[in-house]
Coordinates of C-alpha atoms and ligand atoms in Angstrom, one line a residue:
Chain A
M778 CA 73.9 -52.0 2.2
S779 CA 73.3 -48.4 3.9
K780 CA 71.3 -46.2 1.6
T781 CA 71.3 -42.1 1.3
L782 CA 67.5 -40.9 0.5
A783 CA 67.9 -40.1 -2.4
E784 CA 68.8 -44.1 -3.0
K785 CA 65.5 -45.0 -0.5
I786 CA 63.1 -42.9 -2.2
L787 CA 64.1 -44.0 -5.6
G788 CA 64.6 -48.0 -4.1
S789 CA 61.4 -47.8 -2.9
K790 CA 60.1 -48.2 -6.6
V791 CA 63.1 -50.3 -8.0
P792 CA 64.5 -52.4 -5.3
G793 CA 67.7 -52.4 -5.7
V794 CA 69.1 -49.9 -7.2
Q795 CA 71.9 -47.5 -6.1
A796 CA 73.8 -44.1 -7.5
G797 CA 74.6 -44.4 -10.7
D798 CA 72.0 -47.2 -11.8
I799 CA 69.2 -46.5 -14.3
A800 CA 66.0 -46.7 -12.8
V801 CA 63.2 -46.2 -14.5
V802 CA 60.2 -45.6 -12.3
N803 CA 56.6 -44.7 -12.1
L804 CA 55.3 -41.5 -11.3
D805 CA 53.1 -40.3 -8.5
L806 CA 52.6 -36.8 -10.3
V807 CA 53.5 -35.6 -13.4
F808 CA 52.9 -31.5 -14.2
C809 CA 53.1 -28.6 -16.6
Q810 CA 53.1 -24.9 -16.4
D811 CA 51.7 -22.7 -19.1
T812 CA 55.1 -21.5 -20.7
T813 CA 56.4 -25.2 -21.4
G814 CA 53.2 -26.9 -21.3
P815 CA 52.0 -26.1 -25.1
L816 CA 55.4 -27.9 -26.4
V817 CA 54.9 -30.7 -24.1
V818 CA 51.1 -31.3 -25.6
R819 CA 52.9 -30.0 -28.9
Q820 CA 55.3 -33.1 -28.4
F821 CA 52.8 -35.5 -27.2
Q822 CA 51.0 -35.2 -30.0
E823 CA 53.4 -35.4 -32.6
S824 CA 54.2 -39.1 -31.0
G825 CA 51.9 -40.4 -31.9
F826 CA 50.2 -40.7 -28.1
T827 CA 46.3 -40.0 -27.7
R828 CA 46.0 -41.2 -24.2
V829 CA 48.0 -39.6 -20.8
A830 CA 49.0 -43.1 -18.6
R831 CA 47.1 -41.5 -15.6
P832 CA 45.3 -38.0 -16.0
K833 CA 44.6 -38.6 -12.4
N834 CA 47.9 -38.2 -12.0
A835 CA 48.8 -35.2 -14.1
I836 CA 47.7 -31.8 -14.2
F837 CA 48.4 -28.0 -16.1
F838 CA 49.0 -25.0 -13.8
L839 CA 48.7 -21.4 -15.5
D840 CA 51.1 -19.3 -13.4
H841 CA 53.7 -18.1 -15.3
A842 CA 51.3 -15.7 -17.7
A843 CA 47.8 -15.9 -16.2
P844 CA 45.8 -14.3 -16.7
S845 CA 47.7 -13.9 -20.1
P846 CA 49.5 -10.6 -21.1
S847 CA 49.1 -11.2 -24.8
K848 CA 47.3 -12.9 -27.2
E849 CA 49.8 -14.8 -28.3
L850 CA 49.8 -17.4 -24.7
S851 CA 46.1 -17.0 -24.4
N852 CA 46.2 -19.1 -27.3
D853 CA 48.1 -21.2 -25.2
H854 CA 46.3 -21.0 -21.7
I855 CA 43.3 -22.5 -24.9
L856 CA 45.5 -25.2 -26.1
L857 CA 46.2 -26.3 -22.5
H858 CA 42.1 -26.1 -21.7
Q859 CA 41.6 -28.6 -24.6
F860 CA 44.2 -31.3 -23.9
A861 CA 42.8 -31.2 -20.0
Q862 CA 39.8 -31.7 -21.4
E863 CA 40.7 -34.3 -23.8
T864 CA 42.7 -36.8 -21.7
G865 CA 41.8 -35.6 -18.7
C866 CA 44.1 -34.4 -17.1
M867 CA 43.3 -32.1 -14.4
I868 CA 43.8 -28.1 -15.3
A869 CA 44.5 -25.1 -12.7
R870 CA 43.1 -22.1 -12.5
E871 CA 43.9 -18.2 -13.1
G872 CA 45.0 -17.2 -9.3
D873 CA 45.6 -20.6 -8.3
G874 CA 49.3 -19.6 -7.7
V875 CA 52.4 -20.9 -8.6
C876 CA 53.0 -24.3 -9.8
H877 CA 55.2 -25.7 -7.1
Q878 CA 53.6 -24.0 -4.2
L879 CA 50.2 -25.9 -5.6
V880 CA 52.6 -29.4 -5.6
A881 CA 53.2 -28.8 -2.4
E882 CA 49.8 -28.3 -0.8
I883 CA 47.9 -30.5 -3.1
F884 CA 50.3 -33.5 -4.1
A885 CA 53.5 -33.8 -2.7
K886 CA 53.8 -36.4 0.0
P887 CA 57.5 -38.3 1.3
G888 CA 58.6 -41.1 -1.3
D889 CA 56.7 -39.6 -4.2
I890 CA 58.5 -39.5 -7.9
I891 CA 57.3 -36.0 -9.5
I892 CA 58.7 -34.7 -12.3
G893 CA 57.5 -31.1 -14.2
S894 CA 58.2 -29.2 -17.2
D895 CA 59.7 -26.3 -14.8
S896 CA 63.6 -26.8 -13.2
H897 CA 62.0 -25.5 -9.7
T898 CA 59.5 -28.6 -9.4
V899 CA 62.7 -29.7 -7.3
T900 CA 61.0 -27.4 -4.8
A901 CA 58.8 -30.6 -3.5
G902 CA 62.2 -32.4 -1.8
A903 CA 61.2 -30.1 1.1
L904 CA 58.0 -32.6 1.8
C905 CA 61.1 -35.9 0.6
A906 CA 59.4 -36.4 -2.4
F907 CA 62.3 -37.6 -5.4
A908 CA 60.8 -34.3 -8.2
T909 CA 62.8 -32.5 -10.3
G910 CA 62.1 -30.7 -13.0
M911 CA 62.2 -31.6 -16.5
G912 CA 62.4 -30.5 -20.9
S913 CA 59.4 -31.4 -22.7
S914 CA 60.1 -33.9 -24.8
D915 CA 60.8 -35.6 -21.3
V916 CA 57.4 -34.7 -19.4
A917 CA 55.3 -35.8 -22.9
I918 CA 56.5 -38.8 -22.7
G919 CA 56.1 -38.8 -18.9
L920 CA 52.6 -38.5 -19.9
A921 CA 52.0 -40.9 -22.1
L922 CA 54.4 -43.5 -20.2
G923 CA 53.7 -42.9 -17.0
K924 CA 57.4 -43.4 -16.1
T925 CA 60.2 -41.9 -16.5
W926 CA 63.9 -42.7 -16.5
F927 CA 66.5 -41.5 -13.5
R928 CA 70.2 -42.1 -13.4
V929 CA 70.5 -42.3 -9.6
P930 CA 72.4 -39.6 -8.2
E931 CA 75.6 -39.8 -5.6
S932 CA 74.4 -37.3 -2.5
F933 CA 76.0 -34.5 -0.7
L934 CA 75.2 -34.3 2.9
I935 CA 74.2 -30.9 4.3
N936 CA 74.5 -31.1 8.4
L937 CA 72.7 -28.3 9.6
E938 CA 72.8 -27.6 13.3
G939 CA 71.8 -24.3 15.9
S940 CA 69.0 -21.8 14.9
F941 CA 69.0 -19.0 13.1
P942 CA 69.8 -15.3 14.9
P943 CA 67.1 -12.5 14.6
G944 CA 66.5 -11.4 11.2
V945 CA 67.8 -14.3 9.9
T946 CA 66.4 -17.3 7.1
G947 CA 66.2 -20.3 5.3
K948 CA 66.6 -18.1 2.5
D949 CA 69.8 -16.4 3.5
L950 CA 70.7 -20.2 3.9
I951 CA 70.5 -21.5 0.8
L952 CA 72.3 -18.1 -0.9
H953 CA 74.8 -19.0 2.2
L954 CA 75.5 -22.2 0.3
I955 CA 75.2 -21.9 -3.3
G956 CA 77.7 -19.1 -3.0
K957 CA 80.1 -21.7 -0.9
M958 CA 79.3 -24.8 -3.2
G959 CA 79.0 -22.2 -6.8
A960 CA 76.3 -22.5 -9.1
D961 CA 77.6 -25.7 -10.9
G962 CA 79.0 -27.2 -7.6
A963 CA 75.8 -29.9 -6.9
T964 CA 75.7 -30.5 -11.0
Y965 CA 73.9 -33.4 -11.4
K966 CA 73.9 -34.3 -7.1
A967 CA 71.1 -35.2 -4.7
L968 CA 71.3 -32.7 -2.1
E969 CA 70.0 -34.1 1.3
F970 CA 69.8 -31.5 4.2
S971 CA 69.9 -33.3 8.2
G972 CA 70.8 -32.4 11.2
G973 CA 69.5 -31.1 14.8
A974 CA 68.5 -27.8 13.1
L975 CA 65.7 -29.6 11.1
E976 CA 63.3 -29.7 13.7
Q977 CA 63.5 -26.3 14.1
M978 CA 62.9 -25.7 10.4
T979 CA 59.5 -24.8 8.8
M980 CA 58.2 -26.2 6.4
P981 CA 58.3 -22.8 4.1
Q982 CA 62.0 -22.1 5.2
R983 CA 62.0 -25.8 4.1
L984 CA 60.4 -25.6 0.4
S985 CA 62.4 -22.4 -0.1
I986 CA 65.8 -24.0 0.6
S987 CA 64.8 -27.4 -1.7
N988 CA 63.2 -24.7 -4.9
M989 CA 66.5 -23.1 -5.1
A990 CA 68.9 -26.7 -4.8
V991 CA 68.4 -26.3 -8.7
E992 CA 70.9 -22.9 -8.6
A993 CA 73.5 -25.1 -7.6
G994 CA 73.1 -27.3 -10.1
A995 CA 71.7 -30.2 -7.9
K996 CA 69.3 -32.9 -9.4
V997 CA 66.8 -32.9 -5.7
G998 CA 66.8 -31.6 -2.8
L999 CA 65.6 -33.3 -0.2
F1000 CA 64.9 -33.1 3.4
P1001 CA 64.0 -36.3 5.3
S1002 CA 59.9 -36.6 6.3
D1003 CA 59.3 -36.1 9.9
E1004 CA 56.6 -34.1 12.2
V1005 CA 57.2 -30.8 10.5
T1006 CA 56.1 -33.0 7.0
R1007 CA 53.3 -34.4 9.1
E1008 CA 52.1 -31.5 10.5
F1009 CA 52.5 -29.6 6.7
L1010 CA 50.0 -32.7 5.1
K1011 CA 48.0 -32.4 8.3
E1012 CA 47.3 -28.6 7.8
H1013 CA 46.8 -29.2 4.5
G1014 CA 44.0 -32.1 5.0
R1015 CA 46.7 -34.7 3.8
E1016 CA 47.8 -36.5 6.8
K1017 CA 46.9 -40.4 5.2
G1018 CA 49.7 -38.9 2.8
Y1019 CA 52.5 -39.3 5.4
K1020 CA 55.0 -41.6 5.9
S1021 CA 58.6 -42.0 7.4
V1022 CA 61.8 -41.5 4.6
S1023 CA 65.0 -41.2 5.8
A1024 CA 69.0 -41.5 5.4
D1025 CA 70.6 -44.7 6.7
A1026 CA 72.9 -44.3 9.1
G1027 CA 76.6 -44.8 7.5
A1028 CA 74.8 -44.0 3.6
N1029 CA 77.4 -43.1 1.2
Y1030 CA 78.3 -39.7 1.0
E1031 CA 80.1 -37.7 -1.8
E1032 CA 80.6 -34.7 0.0
I1033 CA 79.6 -33.2 3.5
Y1034 CA 79.0 -29.8 4.0
S1035 CA 77.9 -29.4 8.0
I1036 CA 76.5 -25.5 9.1
N1037 CA 75.9 -23.8 12.3
L1038 CA 73.2 -21.3 11.6
G1039 CA 74.3 -19.5 14.4
Y1040 CA 76.5 -17.8 12.1
I1041 CA 74.5 -17.4 8.9
E1042 CA 74.2 -13.8 8.2
P1043 CA 71.3 -12.2 5.7
M1044 CA 73.5 -12.4 2.4
V1045 CA 72.4 -10.5 -0.9
S1046 CA 73.2 -12.5 -4.7
F1047 CA 74.2 -10.1 -6.5
P1048 CA 73.4 -10.1 -10.4
H1049 CA 73.8 -11.8 -12.8
T1050 CA 74.5 -15.0 -11.1
V1051 CA 73.0 -16.6 -8.0
D1052 CA 76.5 -17.6 -6.6
N1053 CA 77.3 -14.1 -6.7
V1054 CA 76.7 -14.2 -2.8
F1055 CA 77.6 -12.1 0.2
P1056 CA 76.7 -11.1 3.2
V1057 CA 74.1 -8.0 3.1
T1058 CA 76.8 -5.4 4.6
A1059 CA 78.2 -5.8 1.4
A1060 CA 75.4 -4.2 -0.5
K1061 CA 74.3 -1.6 1.8
G1062 CA 73.2 1.3 0.6
I1063 CA 73.0 -0.1 -3.2
K1064 CA 69.6 1.9 -4.7
I1065 CA 67.0 0.1 -6.2
Q1066 CA 63.7 1.4 -8.0
Q1067 CA 61.9 -2.3 -7.4
V1068 CA 61.4 -4.7 -4.5
F1069 CA 59.4 -7.8 -5.4
I1070 CA 58.3 -10.4 -2.7
G1071 CA 57.1 -13.3 -3.8
T1072 CA 57.7 -16.5 -6.0
C1073 CA 57.8 -19.6 -5.6
T1074 CA 60.9 -19.3 -3.4
N1075 CA 59.4 -16.6 -0.5
G1076 CA 55.9 -15.9 -1.2
R1077 CA 54.3 -17.9 1.9
L1078 CA 52.1 -16.9 4.8
E1079 CA 55.4 -16.6 6.9
D1080 CA 57.3 -14.8 4.4
L1081 CA 54.6 -12.6 4.1
A1082 CA 54.6 -12.8 7.3
V1083 CA 57.6 -11.3 8.5
A1084 CA 57.9 -8.6 5.5
A1085 CA 54.2 -7.7 7.1
G1086 CA 55.9 -7.5 10.2
V1087 CA 59.1 -4.9 9.0
L1088 CA 56.5 -2.7 6.4
K1089 CA 53.6 -2.4 9.4
G1090 CA 53.0 1.2 9.8
K1091 CA 55.4 2.2 7.4
K1092 CA 55.3 3.2 4.3
S1093 CA 57.7 2.3 1.5
H1094 CA 60.5 4.5 -0.4
P1095 CA 58.5 7.3 -2.8
E1096 CA 61.0 6.1 -5.6
T1097 CA 60.8 2.2 -5.1
R1098 CA 57.9 0.3 -6.5
L1099 CA 56.9 -2.8 -4.0
L1100 CA 55.3 -5.2 -5.9
V1101 CA 54.0 -7.9 -3.3
C1102 CA 52.8 -11.5 -4.8
P1103 CA 51.4 -14.1 -2.2
A1104 CA 52.2 -17.8 -4.1
S1105 CA 49.0 -19.3 -3.9
R1106 CA 44.9 -18.5 -3.3
K1107 CA 45.0 -20.2 0.0
I1108 CA 48.1 -17.8 1.0
L1109 CA 46.6 -15.1 -0.1
M1110 CA 43.8 -15.7 1.6
D1111 CA 45.1 -16.5 4.5
A1112 CA 47.3 -13.3 4.2
I1113 CA 43.7 -11.2 3.7
G1114 CA 42.7 -13.1 6.9
L1115 CA 45.4 -12.2 9.3
G1116 CA 45.4 -8.4 7.8
Y1117 CA 49.0 -8.3 5.9
I1118 CA 47.6 -7.7 2.7
G1119 CA 46.2 -4.6 4.2
T1120 CA 49.7 -3.5 5.6
F1121 CA 51.5 -3.6 1.8
I1122 CA 48.6 -1.8 0.7
E1123 CA 49.1 0.7 3.2
A1124 CA 52.9 0.6 2.8
G1125 CA 52.4 1.6 -1.1
A1126 CA 52.6 -2.1 -2.7
V1127 CA 51.1 -3.1 -5.6
I1128 CA 49.1 -6.7 -4.6
L1129 CA 49.4 -9.0 -8.0
P1130 CA 47.6 -11.9 -8.0
P1131 CA 48.9 -15.5 -7.1
G1132 CA 51.1 -16.5 -10.1
C1133 CA 54.5 -16.4 -11.1
A1134 CA 54.3 -12.0 -11.3
A1135 CA 57.6 -10.6 -12.5
C1136 CA 59.9 -13.5 -11.8
L1137 CA 60.5 -14.1 -15.6
G1138 CA 59.9 -11.2 -17.2
L1139 CA 56.9 -11.7 -19.2
H1140 CA 55.0 -9.0 -17.5
Q1141 CA 53.7 -7.8 -14.3
G1142 CA 56.7 -5.7 -13.2
V1143 CA 59.1 -6.0 -16.1
L1144 CA 62.7 -3.2 -15.5
G1145 CA 63.2 -0.2 -17.9
D1146 CA 67.1 0.4 -18.5
G1147 CA 69.3 0.1 -15.6
E1148 CA 66.6 -0.3 -13.0
S1149 CA 68.0 -2.7 -10.0
C1150 CA 65.6 -4.6 -8.2
L1151 CA 65.5 -6.6 -4.8
S1152 CA 63.6 -9.8 -5.3
T1153 CA 62.9 -12.4 -2.6
A1154 CA 62.5 -14.9 -6.1
N1155 CA 65.6 -17.7 -6.8
R1156 CA 67.4 -16.7 -10.4
N1157 CA 69.0 -13.2 -11.4
F1158 CA 70.4 -14.4 -14.7
K1159 CA 70.8 -11.3 -17.4
G1160 CA 67.6 -9.8 -18.6
R1161 CA 65.8 -12.1 -16.5
M1162 CA 63.5 -10.0 -15.9
G1163 CA 62.0 -8.9 -19.1
N1164 CA 65.4 -6.8 -19.5
P1165 CA 69.4 -7.5 -20.4
E1166 CA 69.4 -3.7 -19.5
S1167 CA 68.4 -4.3 -15.7
F1168 CA 70.2 -5.5 -12.8
I1169 CA 68.5 -8.5 -10.1
Y1170 CA 69.1 -8.9 -6.8
L1171 CA 68.2 -11.8 -4.5
A1172 CA 67.1 -12.0 -1.1
S1173 CA 65.2 -13.3 2.1
P1174 CA 61.7 -10.9 2.7
A1175 CA 62.9 -9.3 5.9
T1176 CA 65.8 -8.1 3.9
A1177 CA 63.6 -7.3 1.1
A1178 CA 61.0 -5.3 3.7
A1179 CA 63.2 -3.7 5.2
S1180 CA 64.9 -2.1 2.1
A1181 CA 61.8 -1.2 0.5
I1182 CA 61.4 1.1 3.3
T1183 CA 65.1 2.8 2.9
G1184 CA 65.0 2.7 -1.6
E1185 CA 68.3 0.9 -1.2
I1186 CA 69.4 -2.5 0.4
T1187 CA 68.9 -2.3 3.8
D1188 CA 70.1 -5.1 6.5
P1189 CA 67.0 -6.4 7.9
R1190 CA 68.7 -6.5 11.2
E1191 CA 68.6 -2.5 12.0
I1192 CA 65.0 -2.6 11.2
L1193 CA 64.3 -5.6 13.6
Chain B
M85 CA 83.1 -42.4 -39.3
K86 CA 80.6 -39.7 -38.3
T87 CA 82.6 -35.7 -38.2
L88 CA 81.2 -32.5 -38.3
K89 CA 82.9 -29.5 -39.3
G90 CA 82.2 -25.7 -38.7
K91 CA 82.8 -22.3 -37.2
A92 CA 83.4 -21.8 -33.8
I93 CA 81.5 -19.2 -32.2
K94 CA 82.4 -18.6 -28.3
A95 CA 79.6 -18.0 -26.0
G96 CA 81.6 -18.0 -22.6
D97 CA 80.9 -19.2 -19.4
N98 CA 77.8 -19.0 -17.0
I99 CA 75.3 -19.0 -20.4
S100 CA 72.0 -19.3 -19.1
T101 CA 68.7 -20.6 -20.3
D102 CA 67.6 -16.7 -19.9
H103 CA 70.6 -16.0 -22.3
I104 CA 69.6 -19.2 -24.7
I105 CA 65.9 -17.6 -25.2
P106 CA 65.1 -15.0 -22.8
G107 CA 61.3 -15.3 -21.3
K108 CA 60.5 -12.1 -22.1
Y109 CA 59.4 -13.9 -25.8
A110 CA 57.0 -17.4 -24.2
H111 CA 54.4 -15.6 -26.7
L112 CA 56.9 -16.5 -28.7
R113 CA 57.5 -19.8 -28.1
S114 CA 54.2 -21.7 -30.0
N115 CA 56.1 -20.0 -33.2
L116 CA 59.3 -21.8 -33.2
P117 CA 61.1 -20.3 -36.6
E118 CA 60.2 -16.7 -34.9
L119 CA 61.3 -18.1 -31.7
A120 CA 64.7 -19.0 -33.6
K121 CA 65.5 -15.4 -34.4
H122 CA 66.5 -14.8 -30.7
A123 CA 68.3 -17.2 -30.1
M124 CA 71.3 -16.3 -28.1
E125 CA 70.8 -12.7 -28.3
D126 CA 71.3 -11.1 -24.8
A127 CA 75.2 -13.5 -25.2
I128 CA 76.1 -13.1 -28.3
P129 CA 74.0 -9.8 -29.9
D130 CA 74.7 -10.7 -33.3
F131 CA 75.0 -14.1 -33.7
A132 CA 72.2 -14.4 -36.0
S133 CA 73.7 -13.2 -38.6
R134 CA 77.2 -15.0 -37.8
V135 CA 75.8 -18.4 -37.1
E136 CA 76.1 -20.8 -40.0
E137 CA 74.5 -24.0 -40.8
G138 CA 77.1 -26.8 -39.2
D139 CA 78.6 -24.1 -36.8
F140 CA 79.6 -25.2 -33.2
L141 CA 78.6 -23.2 -30.2
I142 CA 81.1 -22.9 -27.2
G143 CA 80.3 -22.8 -24.0
G144 CA 82.6 -22.2 -20.8
K145 CA 81.3 -23.4 -16.8
N146 CA 77.7 -24.5 -16.6
F147 CA 76.3 -23.8 -20.3
G148 CA 72.5 -24.4 -19.3
L149 CA 71.6 -23.1 -16.4
G150 CA 68.8 -21.9 -15.2
S151 CA 65.2 -23.2 -17.1
S152 CA 63.6 -26.3 -17.9
R153 CA 62.8 -25.1 -21.4
E154 CA 63.4 -27.1 -24.1
H155 CA 63.2 -24.1 -26.5
A156 CA 66.6 -23.1 -25.4
P157 CA 68.1 -26.5 -27.3
I158 CA 65.2 -25.8 -29.9
V159 CA 65.9 -22.0 -31.3
I160 CA 70.1 -23.5 -31.2
K161 CA 69.1 -26.2 -33.0
M162 CA 67.3 -24.1 -35.3
S163 CA 69.9 -21.4 -35.8
G164 CA 71.6 -24.3 -37.8
I165 CA 74.1 -25.1 -35.2
S166 CA 75.4 -28.6 -35.2
A167 CA 77.2 -29.6 -31.7
I168 CA 77.1 -27.9 -28.3
L169 CA 81.1 -27.5 -27.0
T170 CA 81.4 -27.1 -23.3
R171 CA 83.4 -27.2 -20.4
S172 CA 80.0 -28.7 -18.0
V173 CA 76.9 -28.1 -18.7
A174 CA 73.2 -27.8 -16.4
R175 CA 71.4 -30.8 -15.5
I176 CA 68.6 -30.4 -17.1
F177 CA 70.0 -29.0 -20.6
Y178 CA 72.4 -31.6 -20.8
R179 CA 69.2 -34.0 -21.1
N180 CA 66.9 -31.9 -23.1
A181 CA 69.7 -30.9 -26.0
I182 CA 69.9 -35.2 -26.2
N183 CA 66.3 -35.8 -26.2
Q184 CA 66.6 -32.9 -29.5
G185 CA 69.3 -34.8 -30.7
I186 CA 71.8 -32.2 -31.2
P187 CA 75.0 -33.5 -29.1
V188 CA 76.9 -31.7 -26.0
L189 CA 80.6 -32.5 -25.7
I190 CA 82.2 -32.3 -22.7
C191 CA 85.9 -30.7 -23.9
D192 CA 88.4 -28.3 -21.8
T193 CA 86.9 -26.2 -24.7
D194 CA 89.6 -22.8 -23.4
A195 CA 92.3 -23.8 -26.5
I196 CA 89.2 -22.8 -28.7
S197 CA 88.6 -18.9 -30.1
D198 CA 86.6 -17.7 -31.4
G199 CA 85.9 -18.3 -35.5
D200 CA 88.2 -20.7 -35.4
E201 CA 87.7 -23.9 -37.7
L202 CA 86.2 -27.1 -36.2
E203 CA 86.4 -30.8 -37.2
V204 CA 84.5 -32.9 -34.4
N205 CA 84.9 -36.8 -34.6
L206 CA 82.4 -38.5 -32.7
D207 CA 83.2 -41.8 -32.8
E208 CA 86.4 -41.1 -32.3
G209 CA 85.7 -38.5 -29.1
T210 CA 87.9 -36.0 -30.7
V211 CA 87.6 -32.2 -31.7
T212 CA 90.6 -31.0 -33.9
N213 CA 91.3 -27.5 -34.6
L214 CA 91.8 -26.8 -37.7
T215 CA 92.8 -22.8 -37.4
G216 CA 94.9 -23.7 -34.0
G217 CA 96.3 -26.5 -34.9
S218 CA 95.2 -28.3 -31.4
R219 CA 93.4 -31.4 -30.8
I220 CA 91.6 -32.7 -27.8
S221 CA 89.4 -35.1 -26.5
F222 CA 85.6 -34.8 -25.2
N223 CA 83.7 -37.4 -22.5
K224 CA 81.6 -39.5 -24.5
V225 CA 77.9 -39.4 -24.5
P226 CA 76.9 -42.2 -22.0
L227 CA 75.2 -45.1 -23.6
F228 CA 71.6 -45.1 -22.7
M229 CA 71.6 -41.7 -24.1
L230 CA 73.8 -42.0 -26.7
T231 CA 71.6 -44.2 -28.3
I232 CA 68.6 -41.1 -28.1
L233 CA 70.9 -39.1 -30.0
E234 CA 71.2 -41.5 -32.7
E235 CA 67.8 -42.0 -33.0
G236 CA 66.7 -38.4 -33.7
G237 CA 65.9 -37.8 -29.8
L238 CA 63.8 -38.8 -27.6
I239 CA 60.6 -38.5 -29.8
P240 CA 61.9 -40.7 -32.0
Y241 CA 63.3 -42.7 -30.0
I242 CA 59.9 -43.8 -27.8
K243 CA 58.0 -43.4 -31.4
K244 CA 60.7 -46.9 -32.3
H245 CA 61.1 -48.5 -29.1
K246 CA 57.1 -47.6 -27.5
D247 CA 59.2 -47.6 -24.1
F248 CA 62.5 -47.2 -22.5
V249 CA 64.6 -49.8 -23.2
I250 CA 68.1 -50.2 -20.9
P251 CA 70.3 -53.1 -22.1
A252 CA 71.9 -54.6 -19.2
N253 CA 75.0 -53.9 -20.4
Q254 CA 74.6 -50.1 -19.8
N255 CA 73.7 -49.9 -16.5
P256 CA 75.5 -49.9 -13.9
G257 CA 78.5 -47.7 -14.8
F258 CA 76.7 -45.3 -17.1
S259 CA 77.5 -42.0 -16.2
E260 CA 76.1 -38.7 -17.5
G261 CA 78.3 -36.1 -18.8
K262 CA 79.2 -33.5 -15.9
Ligands
SF4_1994 S1 57.6 -17.9 -9.4 FE1 59.6 -17.4 -10.8 S2 60.9 -18.9 -10.7 FE2 58.9 -19.7 -9.6 S3 58.1 -20.8 -11.4 FE3 57.3 -18.8 -11.2 S4 58.9 -18.2 -13.2 FE4 59.6 -20.1 -12.4

């Protein structure tokens, strides 16, 4: 029987499973971040476990609140350090970067099964890993037993042809798709991307697309592995981890979407739901007090290159704060080397240490009453950036950089 | 026969985990009783003063979308809510709620108004609106998850079984609530 990509990956661990079955599978990576990790640790201990099944396949990241803005969160970091020491799990350092970027750089490879205590764990689907976010009970048990259960999801095929017009990127595509599907349009499904456009689609773009699969409710957002995957692994010294995994021709898809990238425009998601998406022309002129370029969605080198290209030799608007946060230490180093960070600083930006920064409203860019932010992140829920009286618009790095100059939401095609 | 009785507290469509427990309270996450005081505050500002033991939280479309923070179902449970009734639910939240031993019942919630007295029969899969007089049925929780729910959540389940035990008759044909 022809298999979807989801059935293929899970089937390589539990032969013969198909959509609808329950599969109990061994995990190639279990990870936690610092705001959900402490509960994972407590639940692990509460269950009476003392040993992590495979500590070499388990890591804690300090990214959401690092360095910590409060004593409570500092104590949570201490708890995570103690647990890592006792169990032999790995722990990343403050400033290493956002968990999902580090998983992509260091761990994820085609065919892996990954769970993380963070909903954007789906990001690693770009590397053809079956990666999904879970709550702390599931992750605690995943650490203890080295396995978890999945219901094998049905799949939607997203067939991509053509190429992006200038000023349009993967972020615009995924916003467009979420607008079309709705925030619950793919609940419980696997999104599987395929088609002739993939050849041209870089890994950073794929990561940003897979990252937001969860915003349509999906369980995973999968790309087949190909030369782009192999190149990315090679760049990160992991070419040996490459293997070719793709869906079978004639696999059974519950829904099929066909999109020609040539028709996608720069898109903006309006407050307060991610599926509230319109072309940037509909947002033109909306005043913004903050622009945030970063996060596990769009804080990669390619994103910073686009933003630096727009901002070079220019100043950000005096009434608009510009915050830039590279997604990892490596990206920060590369961006320094390539002069992007200098460009941002000259443009008036604040450079934030690699991590989640302003994304979840804990620190480093909390919005004031009535303020609006244009962010390259993935969520614009009410209160997300720390204040229910503020407004979040989501867009691509190109749109964000163009808007930082004018102080209002701006079509990047006018500047390019 | 297991029945639950309480009043409905209506929350509406697209209640995200940021509504249920905003990220700005992350510093309280290791102090759950304190965190629970802020449950639902960005969606229903007077929730804390209205909720009573046994009440039902009524969602609409896509309840619980957003982050994987299990603190969301935990604070709902700690506030006294006995079950969540909603038209549809986000995947991670659904699994987290069951893992915490809170029933999430998928049904048409349009006929339920804020403050209605409800009686939920978990075995029959019905909700009787004692105020409005209507009766609606809900999708039963899938069998494997029902076992986890009935045993009080995932941690008690694993303490008891030491592993995932999936009886053959529960697989395939299993479907998780949409
Ligand atoms: S950058 Fe934002 S969305 Fe990504 S992991 Fe951090 S808080 Fe979550």
